[in-house]
mmCIF file of C-alpha atoms and ligand atoms in Angstrom:
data_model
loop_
_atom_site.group_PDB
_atom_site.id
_atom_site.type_symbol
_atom_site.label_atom_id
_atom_site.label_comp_id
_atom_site.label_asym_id
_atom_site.label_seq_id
_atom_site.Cartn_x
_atom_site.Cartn_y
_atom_site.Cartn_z
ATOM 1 C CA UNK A 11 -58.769 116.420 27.199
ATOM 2 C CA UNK A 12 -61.489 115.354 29.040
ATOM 3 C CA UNK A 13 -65.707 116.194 27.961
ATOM 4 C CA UNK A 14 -67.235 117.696 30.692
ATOM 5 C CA UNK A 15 -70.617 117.052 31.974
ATOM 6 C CA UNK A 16 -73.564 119.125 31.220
ATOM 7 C CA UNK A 17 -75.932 119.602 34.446
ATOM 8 C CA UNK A 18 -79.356 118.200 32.728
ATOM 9 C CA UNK A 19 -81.253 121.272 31.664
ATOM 10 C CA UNK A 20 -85.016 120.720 32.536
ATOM 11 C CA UNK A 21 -86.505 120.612 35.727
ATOM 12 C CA UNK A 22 -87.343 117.071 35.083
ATOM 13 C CA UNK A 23 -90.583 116.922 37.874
ATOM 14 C CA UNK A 24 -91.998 119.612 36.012
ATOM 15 C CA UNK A 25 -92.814 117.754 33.043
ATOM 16 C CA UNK A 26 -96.129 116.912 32.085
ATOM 17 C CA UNK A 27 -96.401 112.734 31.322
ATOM 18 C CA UNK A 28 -93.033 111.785 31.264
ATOM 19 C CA UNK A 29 -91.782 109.965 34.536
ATOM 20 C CA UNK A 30 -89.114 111.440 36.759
ATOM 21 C CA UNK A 31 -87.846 107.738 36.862
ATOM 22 C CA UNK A 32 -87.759 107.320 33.274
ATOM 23 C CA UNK A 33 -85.516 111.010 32.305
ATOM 24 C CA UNK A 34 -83.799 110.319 34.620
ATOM 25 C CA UNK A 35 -82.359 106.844 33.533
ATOM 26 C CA UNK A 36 -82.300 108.389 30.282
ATOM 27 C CA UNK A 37 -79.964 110.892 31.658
ATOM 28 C CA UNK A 38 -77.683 109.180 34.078
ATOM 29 C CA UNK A 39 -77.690 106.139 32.144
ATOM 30 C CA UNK A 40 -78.057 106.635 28.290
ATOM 31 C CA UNK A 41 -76.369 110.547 28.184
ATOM 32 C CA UNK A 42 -73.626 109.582 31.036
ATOM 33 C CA UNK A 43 -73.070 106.509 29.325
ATOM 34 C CA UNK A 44 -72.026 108.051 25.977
ATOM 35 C CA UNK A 45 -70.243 110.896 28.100
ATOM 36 C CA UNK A 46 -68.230 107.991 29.902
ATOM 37 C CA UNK A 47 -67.705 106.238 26.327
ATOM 38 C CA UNK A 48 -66.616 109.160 25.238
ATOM 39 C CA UNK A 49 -63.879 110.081 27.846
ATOM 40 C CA UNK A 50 -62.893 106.593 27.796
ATOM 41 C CA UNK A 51 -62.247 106.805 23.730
ATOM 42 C CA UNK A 52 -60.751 109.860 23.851
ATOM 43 C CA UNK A 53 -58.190 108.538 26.299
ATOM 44 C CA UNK A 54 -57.457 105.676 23.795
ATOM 45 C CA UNK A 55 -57.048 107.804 20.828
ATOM 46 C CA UNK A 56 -54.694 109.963 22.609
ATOM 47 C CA UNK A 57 -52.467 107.028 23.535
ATOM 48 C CA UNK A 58 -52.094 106.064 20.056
ATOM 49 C CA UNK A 59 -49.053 106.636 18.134
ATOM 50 C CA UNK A 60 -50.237 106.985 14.834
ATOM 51 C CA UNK A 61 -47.859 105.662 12.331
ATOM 52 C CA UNK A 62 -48.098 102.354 14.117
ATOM 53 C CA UNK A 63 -51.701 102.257 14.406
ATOM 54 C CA UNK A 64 -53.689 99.335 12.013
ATOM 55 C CA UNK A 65 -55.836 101.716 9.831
ATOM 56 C CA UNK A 66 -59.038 99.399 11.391
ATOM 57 C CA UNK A 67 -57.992 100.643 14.690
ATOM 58 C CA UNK A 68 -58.244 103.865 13.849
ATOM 59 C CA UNK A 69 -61.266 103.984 12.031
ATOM 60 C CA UNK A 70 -62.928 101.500 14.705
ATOM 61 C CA UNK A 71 -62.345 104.315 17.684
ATOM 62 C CA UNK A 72 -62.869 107.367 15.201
ATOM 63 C CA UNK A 73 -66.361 105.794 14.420
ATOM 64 C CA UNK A 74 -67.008 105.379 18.248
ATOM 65 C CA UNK A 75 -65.644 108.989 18.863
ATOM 66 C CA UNK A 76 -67.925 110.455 16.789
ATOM 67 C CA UNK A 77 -71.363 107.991 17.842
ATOM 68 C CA UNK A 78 -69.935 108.966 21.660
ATOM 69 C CA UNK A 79 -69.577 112.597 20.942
ATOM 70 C CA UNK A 80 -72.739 113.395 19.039
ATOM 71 C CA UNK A 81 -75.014 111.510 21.453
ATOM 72 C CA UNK A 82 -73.432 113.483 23.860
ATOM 73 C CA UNK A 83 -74.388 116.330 22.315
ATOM 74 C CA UNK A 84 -77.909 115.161 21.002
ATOM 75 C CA UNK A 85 -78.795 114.071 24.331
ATOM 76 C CA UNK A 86 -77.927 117.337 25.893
ATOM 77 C CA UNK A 87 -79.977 119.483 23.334
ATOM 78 C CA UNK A 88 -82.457 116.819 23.979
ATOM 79 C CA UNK A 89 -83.158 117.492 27.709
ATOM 80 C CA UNK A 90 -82.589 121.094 26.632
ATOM 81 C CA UNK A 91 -85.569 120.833 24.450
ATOM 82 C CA UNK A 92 -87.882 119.765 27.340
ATOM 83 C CA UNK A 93 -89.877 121.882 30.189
ATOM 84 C CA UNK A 94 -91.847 124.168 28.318
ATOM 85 C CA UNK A 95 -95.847 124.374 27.824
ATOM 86 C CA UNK A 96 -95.286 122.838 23.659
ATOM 87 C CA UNK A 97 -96.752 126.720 22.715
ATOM 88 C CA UNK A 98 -94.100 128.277 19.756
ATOM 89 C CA UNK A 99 -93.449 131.880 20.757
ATOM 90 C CA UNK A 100 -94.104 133.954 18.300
ATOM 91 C CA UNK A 101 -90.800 134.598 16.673
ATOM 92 C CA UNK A 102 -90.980 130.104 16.440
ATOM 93 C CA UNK A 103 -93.841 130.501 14.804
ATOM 94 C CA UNK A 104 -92.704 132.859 12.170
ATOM 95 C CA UNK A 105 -90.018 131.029 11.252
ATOM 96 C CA UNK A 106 -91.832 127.692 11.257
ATOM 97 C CA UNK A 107 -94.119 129.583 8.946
ATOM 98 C CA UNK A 108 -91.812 130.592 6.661
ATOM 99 C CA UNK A 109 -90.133 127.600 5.843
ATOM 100 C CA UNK A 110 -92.626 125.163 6.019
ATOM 101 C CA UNK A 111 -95.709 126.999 5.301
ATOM 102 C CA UNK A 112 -97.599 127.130 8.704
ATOM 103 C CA UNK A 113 -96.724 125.719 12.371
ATOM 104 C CA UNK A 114 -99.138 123.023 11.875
ATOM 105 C CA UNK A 115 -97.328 122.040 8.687
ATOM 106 C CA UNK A 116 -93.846 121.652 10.293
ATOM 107 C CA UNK A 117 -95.562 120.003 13.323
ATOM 108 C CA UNK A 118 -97.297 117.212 11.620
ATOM 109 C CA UNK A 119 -94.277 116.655 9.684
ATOM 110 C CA UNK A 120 -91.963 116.571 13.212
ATOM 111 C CA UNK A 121 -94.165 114.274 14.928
ATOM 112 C CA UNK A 122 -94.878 111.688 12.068
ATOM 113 C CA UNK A 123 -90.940 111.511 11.412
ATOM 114 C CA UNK A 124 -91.172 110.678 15.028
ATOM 115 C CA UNK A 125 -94.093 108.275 14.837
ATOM 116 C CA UNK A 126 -92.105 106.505 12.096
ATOM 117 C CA UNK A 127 -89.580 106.007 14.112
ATOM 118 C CA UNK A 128 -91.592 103.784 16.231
ATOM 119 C CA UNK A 129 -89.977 100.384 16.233
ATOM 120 C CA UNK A 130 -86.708 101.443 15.056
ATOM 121 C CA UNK A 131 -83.931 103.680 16.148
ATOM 122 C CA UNK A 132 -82.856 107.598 15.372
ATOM 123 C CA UNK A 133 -83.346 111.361 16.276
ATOM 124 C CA UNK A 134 -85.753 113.586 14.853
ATOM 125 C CA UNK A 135 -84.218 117.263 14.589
ATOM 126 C CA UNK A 136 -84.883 120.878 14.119
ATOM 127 C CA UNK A 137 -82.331 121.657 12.415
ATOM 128 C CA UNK A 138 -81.467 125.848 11.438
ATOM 129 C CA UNK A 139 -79.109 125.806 8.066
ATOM 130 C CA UNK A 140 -76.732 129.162 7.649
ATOM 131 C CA UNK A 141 -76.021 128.315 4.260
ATOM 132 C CA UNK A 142 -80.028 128.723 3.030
ATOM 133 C CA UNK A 143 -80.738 130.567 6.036
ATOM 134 C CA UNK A 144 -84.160 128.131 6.396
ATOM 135 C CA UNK A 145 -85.267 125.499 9.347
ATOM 136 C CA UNK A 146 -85.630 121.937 8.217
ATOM 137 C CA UNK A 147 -86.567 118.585 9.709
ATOM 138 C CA UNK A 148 -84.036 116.074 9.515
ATOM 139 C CA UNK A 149 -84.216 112.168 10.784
ATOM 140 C CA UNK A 150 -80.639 111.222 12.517
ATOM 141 C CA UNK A 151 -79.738 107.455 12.876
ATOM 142 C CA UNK A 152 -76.550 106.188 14.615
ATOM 143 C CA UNK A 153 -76.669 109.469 16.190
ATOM 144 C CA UNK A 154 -74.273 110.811 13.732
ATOM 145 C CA UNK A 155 -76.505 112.340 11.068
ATOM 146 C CA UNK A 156 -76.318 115.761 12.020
ATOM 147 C CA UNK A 157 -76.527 118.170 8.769
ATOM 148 C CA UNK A 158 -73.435 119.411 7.789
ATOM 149 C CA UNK A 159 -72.922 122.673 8.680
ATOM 150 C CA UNK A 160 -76.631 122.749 10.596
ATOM 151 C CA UNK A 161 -76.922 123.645 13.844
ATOM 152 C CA UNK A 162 -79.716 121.543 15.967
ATOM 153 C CA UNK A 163 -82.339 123.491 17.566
ATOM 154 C CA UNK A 164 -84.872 121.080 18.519
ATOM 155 C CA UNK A 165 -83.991 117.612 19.407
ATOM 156 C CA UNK A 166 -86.636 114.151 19.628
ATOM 157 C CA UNK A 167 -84.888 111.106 20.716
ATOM 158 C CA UNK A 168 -86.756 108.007 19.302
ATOM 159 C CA UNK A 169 -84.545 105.356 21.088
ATOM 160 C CA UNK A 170 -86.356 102.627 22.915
ATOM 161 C CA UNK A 171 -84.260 103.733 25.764
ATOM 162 C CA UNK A 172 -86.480 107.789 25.664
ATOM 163 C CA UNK A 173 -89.723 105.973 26.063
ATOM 164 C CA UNK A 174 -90.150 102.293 26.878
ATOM 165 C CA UNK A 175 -90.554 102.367 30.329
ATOM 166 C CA UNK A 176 -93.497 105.265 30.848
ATOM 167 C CA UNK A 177 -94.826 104.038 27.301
ATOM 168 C CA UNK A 178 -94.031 100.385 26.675
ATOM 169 C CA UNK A 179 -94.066 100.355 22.706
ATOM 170 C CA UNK A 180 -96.660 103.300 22.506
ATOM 171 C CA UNK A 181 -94.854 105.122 20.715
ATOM 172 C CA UNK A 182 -97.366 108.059 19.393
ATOM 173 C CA UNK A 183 -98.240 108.785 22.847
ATOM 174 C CA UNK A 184 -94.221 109.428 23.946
ATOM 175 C CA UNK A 185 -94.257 111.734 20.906
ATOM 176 C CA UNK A 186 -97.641 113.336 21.946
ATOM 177 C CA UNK A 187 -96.227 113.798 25.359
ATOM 178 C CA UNK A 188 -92.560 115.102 23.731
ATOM 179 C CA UNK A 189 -94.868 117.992 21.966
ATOM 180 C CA UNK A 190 -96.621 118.788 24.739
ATOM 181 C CA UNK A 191 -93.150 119.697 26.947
ATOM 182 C CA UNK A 192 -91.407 121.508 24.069
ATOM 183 C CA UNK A 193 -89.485 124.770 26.010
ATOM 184 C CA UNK A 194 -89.895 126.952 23.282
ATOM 185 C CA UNK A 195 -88.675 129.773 24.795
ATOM 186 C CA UNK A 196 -85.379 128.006 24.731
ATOM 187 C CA UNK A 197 -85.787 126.647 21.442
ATOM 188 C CA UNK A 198 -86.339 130.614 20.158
ATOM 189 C CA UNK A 199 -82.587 131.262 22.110
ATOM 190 C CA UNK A 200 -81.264 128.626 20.107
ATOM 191 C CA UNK A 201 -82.416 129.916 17.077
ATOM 192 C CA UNK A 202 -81.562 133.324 18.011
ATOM 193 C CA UNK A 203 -77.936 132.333 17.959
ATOM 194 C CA UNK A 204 -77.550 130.146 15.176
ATOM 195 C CA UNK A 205 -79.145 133.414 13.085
ATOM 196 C CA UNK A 206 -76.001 135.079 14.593
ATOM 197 C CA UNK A 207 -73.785 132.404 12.484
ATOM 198 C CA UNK A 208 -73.040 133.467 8.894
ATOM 199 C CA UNK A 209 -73.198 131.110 5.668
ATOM 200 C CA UNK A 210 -70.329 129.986 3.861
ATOM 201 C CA UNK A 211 -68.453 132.904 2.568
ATOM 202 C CA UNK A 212 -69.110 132.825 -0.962
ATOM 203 C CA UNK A 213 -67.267 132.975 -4.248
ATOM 204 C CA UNK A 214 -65.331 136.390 -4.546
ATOM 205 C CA UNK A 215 -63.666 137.658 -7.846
ATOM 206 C CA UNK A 216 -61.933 141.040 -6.637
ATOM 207 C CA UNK A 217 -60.532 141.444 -10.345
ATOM 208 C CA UNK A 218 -64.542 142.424 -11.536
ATOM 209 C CA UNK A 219 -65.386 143.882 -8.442
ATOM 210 C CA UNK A 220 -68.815 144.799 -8.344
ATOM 211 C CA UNK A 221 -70.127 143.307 -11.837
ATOM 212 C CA UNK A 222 -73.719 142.169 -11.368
ATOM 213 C CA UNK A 223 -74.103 138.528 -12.067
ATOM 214 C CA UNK A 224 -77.223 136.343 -12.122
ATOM 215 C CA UNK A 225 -77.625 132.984 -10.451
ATOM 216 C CA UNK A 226 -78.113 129.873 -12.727
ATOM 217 C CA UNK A 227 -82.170 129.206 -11.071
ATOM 218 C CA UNK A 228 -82.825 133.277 -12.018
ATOM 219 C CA UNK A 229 -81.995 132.865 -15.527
ATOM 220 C CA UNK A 230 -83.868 130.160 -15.909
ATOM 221 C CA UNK A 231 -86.971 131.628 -14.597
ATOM 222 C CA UNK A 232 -86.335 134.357 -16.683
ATOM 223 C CA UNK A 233 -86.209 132.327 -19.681
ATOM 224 C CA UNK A 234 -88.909 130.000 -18.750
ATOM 225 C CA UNK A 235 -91.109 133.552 -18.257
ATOM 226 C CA UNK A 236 -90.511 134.349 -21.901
ATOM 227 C CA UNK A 237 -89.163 137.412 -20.847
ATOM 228 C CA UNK A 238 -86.358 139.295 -23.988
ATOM 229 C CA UNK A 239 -83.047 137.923 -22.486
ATOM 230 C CA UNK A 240 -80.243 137.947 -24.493
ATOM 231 C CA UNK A 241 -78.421 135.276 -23.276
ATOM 232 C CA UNK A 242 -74.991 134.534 -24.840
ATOM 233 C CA UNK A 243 -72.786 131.135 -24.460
ATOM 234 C CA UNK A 244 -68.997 133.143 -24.467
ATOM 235 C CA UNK A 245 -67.028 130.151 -23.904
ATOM 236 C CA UNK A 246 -63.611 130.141 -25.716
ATOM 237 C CA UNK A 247 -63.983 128.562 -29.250
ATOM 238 C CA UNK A 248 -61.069 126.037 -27.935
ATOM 239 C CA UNK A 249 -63.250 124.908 -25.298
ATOM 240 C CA UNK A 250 -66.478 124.914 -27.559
ATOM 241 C CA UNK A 251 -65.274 122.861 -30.243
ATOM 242 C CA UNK A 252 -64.353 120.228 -28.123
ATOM 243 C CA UNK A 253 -67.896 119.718 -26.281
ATOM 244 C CA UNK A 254 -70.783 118.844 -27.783
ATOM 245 C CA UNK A 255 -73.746 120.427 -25.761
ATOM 246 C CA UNK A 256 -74.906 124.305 -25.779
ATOM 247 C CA UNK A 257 -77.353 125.636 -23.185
ATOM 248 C CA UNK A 258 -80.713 125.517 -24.796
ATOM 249 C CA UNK A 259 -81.312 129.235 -25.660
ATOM 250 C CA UNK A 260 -78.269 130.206 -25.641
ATOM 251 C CA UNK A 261 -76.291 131.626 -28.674
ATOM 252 C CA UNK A 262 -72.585 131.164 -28.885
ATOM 253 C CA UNK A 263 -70.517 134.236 -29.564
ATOM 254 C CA UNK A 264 -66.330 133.940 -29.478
ATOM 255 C CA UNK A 265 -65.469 135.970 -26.785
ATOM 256 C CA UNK A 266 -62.579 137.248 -28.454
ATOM 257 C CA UNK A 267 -64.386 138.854 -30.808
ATOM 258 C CA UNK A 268 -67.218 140.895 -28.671
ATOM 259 C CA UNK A 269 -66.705 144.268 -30.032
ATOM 260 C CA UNK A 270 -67.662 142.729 -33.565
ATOM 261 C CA UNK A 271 -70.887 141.102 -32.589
ATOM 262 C CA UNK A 272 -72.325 143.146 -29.890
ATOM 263 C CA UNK A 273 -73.341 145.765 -32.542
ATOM 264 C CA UNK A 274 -75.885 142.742 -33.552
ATOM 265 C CA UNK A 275 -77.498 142.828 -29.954
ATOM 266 C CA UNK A 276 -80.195 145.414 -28.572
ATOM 267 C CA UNK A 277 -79.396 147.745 -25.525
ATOM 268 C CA UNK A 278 -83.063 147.955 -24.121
ATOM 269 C CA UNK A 279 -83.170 144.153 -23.551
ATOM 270 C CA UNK A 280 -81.061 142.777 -20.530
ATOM 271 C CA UNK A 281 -77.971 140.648 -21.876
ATOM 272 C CA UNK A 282 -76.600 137.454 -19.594
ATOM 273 C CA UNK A 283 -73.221 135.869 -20.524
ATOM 274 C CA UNK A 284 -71.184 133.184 -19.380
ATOM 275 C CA UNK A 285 -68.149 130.960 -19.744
ATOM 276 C CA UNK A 286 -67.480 127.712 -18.644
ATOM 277 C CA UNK A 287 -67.572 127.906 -14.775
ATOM 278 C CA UNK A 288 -68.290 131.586 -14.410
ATOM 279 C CA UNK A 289 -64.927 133.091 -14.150
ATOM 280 C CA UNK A 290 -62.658 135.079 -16.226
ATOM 281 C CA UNK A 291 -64.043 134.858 -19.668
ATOM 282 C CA UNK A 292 -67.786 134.966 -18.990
ATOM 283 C CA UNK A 293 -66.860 138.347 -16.295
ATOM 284 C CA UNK A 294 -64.640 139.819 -18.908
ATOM 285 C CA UNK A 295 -66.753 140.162 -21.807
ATOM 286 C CA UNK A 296 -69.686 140.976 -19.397
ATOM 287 C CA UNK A 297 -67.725 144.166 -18.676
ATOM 288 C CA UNK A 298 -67.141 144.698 -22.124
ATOM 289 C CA UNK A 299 -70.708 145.018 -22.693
ATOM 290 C CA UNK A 300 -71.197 147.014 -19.765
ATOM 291 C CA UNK A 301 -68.859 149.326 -21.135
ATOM 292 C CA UNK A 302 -70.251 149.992 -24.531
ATOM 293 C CA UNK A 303 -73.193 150.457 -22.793
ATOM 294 C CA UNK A 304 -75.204 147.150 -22.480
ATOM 295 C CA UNK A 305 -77.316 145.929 -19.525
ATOM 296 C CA UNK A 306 -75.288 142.845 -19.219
ATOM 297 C CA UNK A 307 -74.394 140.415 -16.193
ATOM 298 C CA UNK A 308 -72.089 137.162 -15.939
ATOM 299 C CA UNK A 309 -74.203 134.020 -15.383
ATOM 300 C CA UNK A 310 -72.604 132.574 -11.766
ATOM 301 C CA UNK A 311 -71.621 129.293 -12.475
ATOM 302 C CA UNK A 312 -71.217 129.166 -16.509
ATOM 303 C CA UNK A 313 -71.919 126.139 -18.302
ATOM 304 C CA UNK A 314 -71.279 123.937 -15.869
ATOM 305 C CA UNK A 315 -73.524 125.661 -13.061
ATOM 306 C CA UNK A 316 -76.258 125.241 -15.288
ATOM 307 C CA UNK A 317 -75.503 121.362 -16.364
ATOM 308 C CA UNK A 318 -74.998 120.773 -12.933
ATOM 309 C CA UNK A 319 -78.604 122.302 -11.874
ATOM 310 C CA UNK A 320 -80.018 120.266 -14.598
ATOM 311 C CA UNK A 321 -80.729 122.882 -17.058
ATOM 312 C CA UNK A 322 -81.828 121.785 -20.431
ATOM 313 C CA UNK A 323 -79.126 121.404 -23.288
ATOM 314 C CA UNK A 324 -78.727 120.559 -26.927
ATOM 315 C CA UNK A 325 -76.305 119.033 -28.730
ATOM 316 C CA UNK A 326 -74.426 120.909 -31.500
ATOM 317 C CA UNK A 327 -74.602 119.420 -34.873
HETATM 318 FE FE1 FE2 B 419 -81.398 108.818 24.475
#
């Protein structure tokens, strides 16, 4: 299969201080040179017959694949980024807000991961996550950085190659410049679709299909508010013997034995149990509770959710 080329996006003598010569060399020369690489890899990899193929061959052309493909891409979103007035629209701006407190706090943060760039090598991205549904800022190098599972929205290119010959090594004035052509309009489409794109589907238990459970961070704050939670460790006594470390707070009750203790616990205060990993054990003797009654939820993530968030924990004596 062959990549196809992408017709460059701006209107590039409609840009405001950066050189019709200078986009486009970067275009015909930097972006159709990684297309060409590309092509030219691809071909290769699809002569190969595998099982014969030294393993530092193969990781060799992968490595180039994926340096060729991602400039590719990068470099399109690039030029994609460029041809607007540098204004956020307003739905930009709300966004931008939102995750990194105000427009100007997301900006400075852009363009000084851009200024430090100066000298080096990378891309500076916009970067929309599905999984935390939030923008970030991310610095690219080898132009194979991209987040995983992040889809690009804005894209600075900090190669000499973007800049050197309208700019020499002045770099804060390329990034200035950059800023000041920003298509935000297009930038807001961009964003409009990734919002379309859902997170990772997460962790379903049918069996216990709608008990409430509580994220590890919640009970924690919770806790940490001094707020009456009764917050029970219902690992099996197998699995509790054998560790040493209970969740600071936390009282250990043998699940096997819940409709003996839970006469001890109150039914006004909220009750949050868990197991090991947050599965079976921790679910089942939520629903106990909830049956007899008590306002109880499964902690997602048990014991090890909340070791691996860095909750405090004591060791048993
Ligand atoms: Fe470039």
């Amino acid at each position: 299969m062959r990549y196809q080329l992408k017709p460059i996006f701006c209107r590039p003598w409609l840009l405001n201080g950066l050189s019709l010569k200078l986009i486009e060399s970067h275009y015909e020369n930097n972006y159709g040179g990684a297309l060409r690489r590309l092509n030219a890899i691809t071909e290769q990899l699809e002569s190969l017959d595998f099982a014969k193929t030294p393993g530092y061959v193969l990781n060799g052309l992968k490595r180039e694949e994926l340096v060729a493909l991602n400039s590719t891409l990068l470099h399109e979103l690039y030029f994609a980024s460029l041809g607007g007035e540098g204004k956020p629209t307003r739905t930009m701006a709300d966004a931008l807000a939102r995750d990194f407190g105000s427009v100007d706090r997301w900006r400075s943060e852009f363009v000084a991961m851009g200024n430090a760039l100066g000298g080096g090598s990378g891309w500076v991205l916009l970067v929309y996550v599905p999984r935390d549904r939030r923008l970030v800022n991310q610095f690219a190098a080898e132009h194979s950085q991209v987040l995983a599972g992040g889809i690009p929205l804005l894209a600075l290119d900090m190669y000499e190659h973007a800049y050197h010959m309208d700019f020499g090594a002045n770099v804060k004035a390329y990034v200035d410049a950059f800023m000041r052509n920003v298509d935000w309009k297009a930038v807001a489409e961009r964003y409009e679709d990734a919002l379309r794109v859902e997170p990772p589907r997460p962790l379903v238990q049918q069996e216990f299909g709608e008990l409430p459970g509580v994220g590890v961070d919640e009970v924690k704050a919770m806790l940490d508010s001094g707020k009456p939670v009764q917050f029970i460790d219902a690992r099996p006594r197998h699995y509790v013997s054998r560790t040493q470390d209970i969740i600071e707070g936390a009282t250990w009750r043998d699940p096997e034995r819940v409709h003996e203790w839970m006469g001890e616990l109150s039914k006004s205060d909220p009750v949050v149990v868990f197991c090991v990993y947050g599965f079976h054990v921790g679910c089942r003797t939520a629903v106990a509770l909830r049956e007899a009654g008590f306002d109880a939820k499964y902690m997602k993530g048990g014991h090890s959710g909340w070791k691996a968030m860095g909750g405090p924990i004591r060791l048993q004596r």
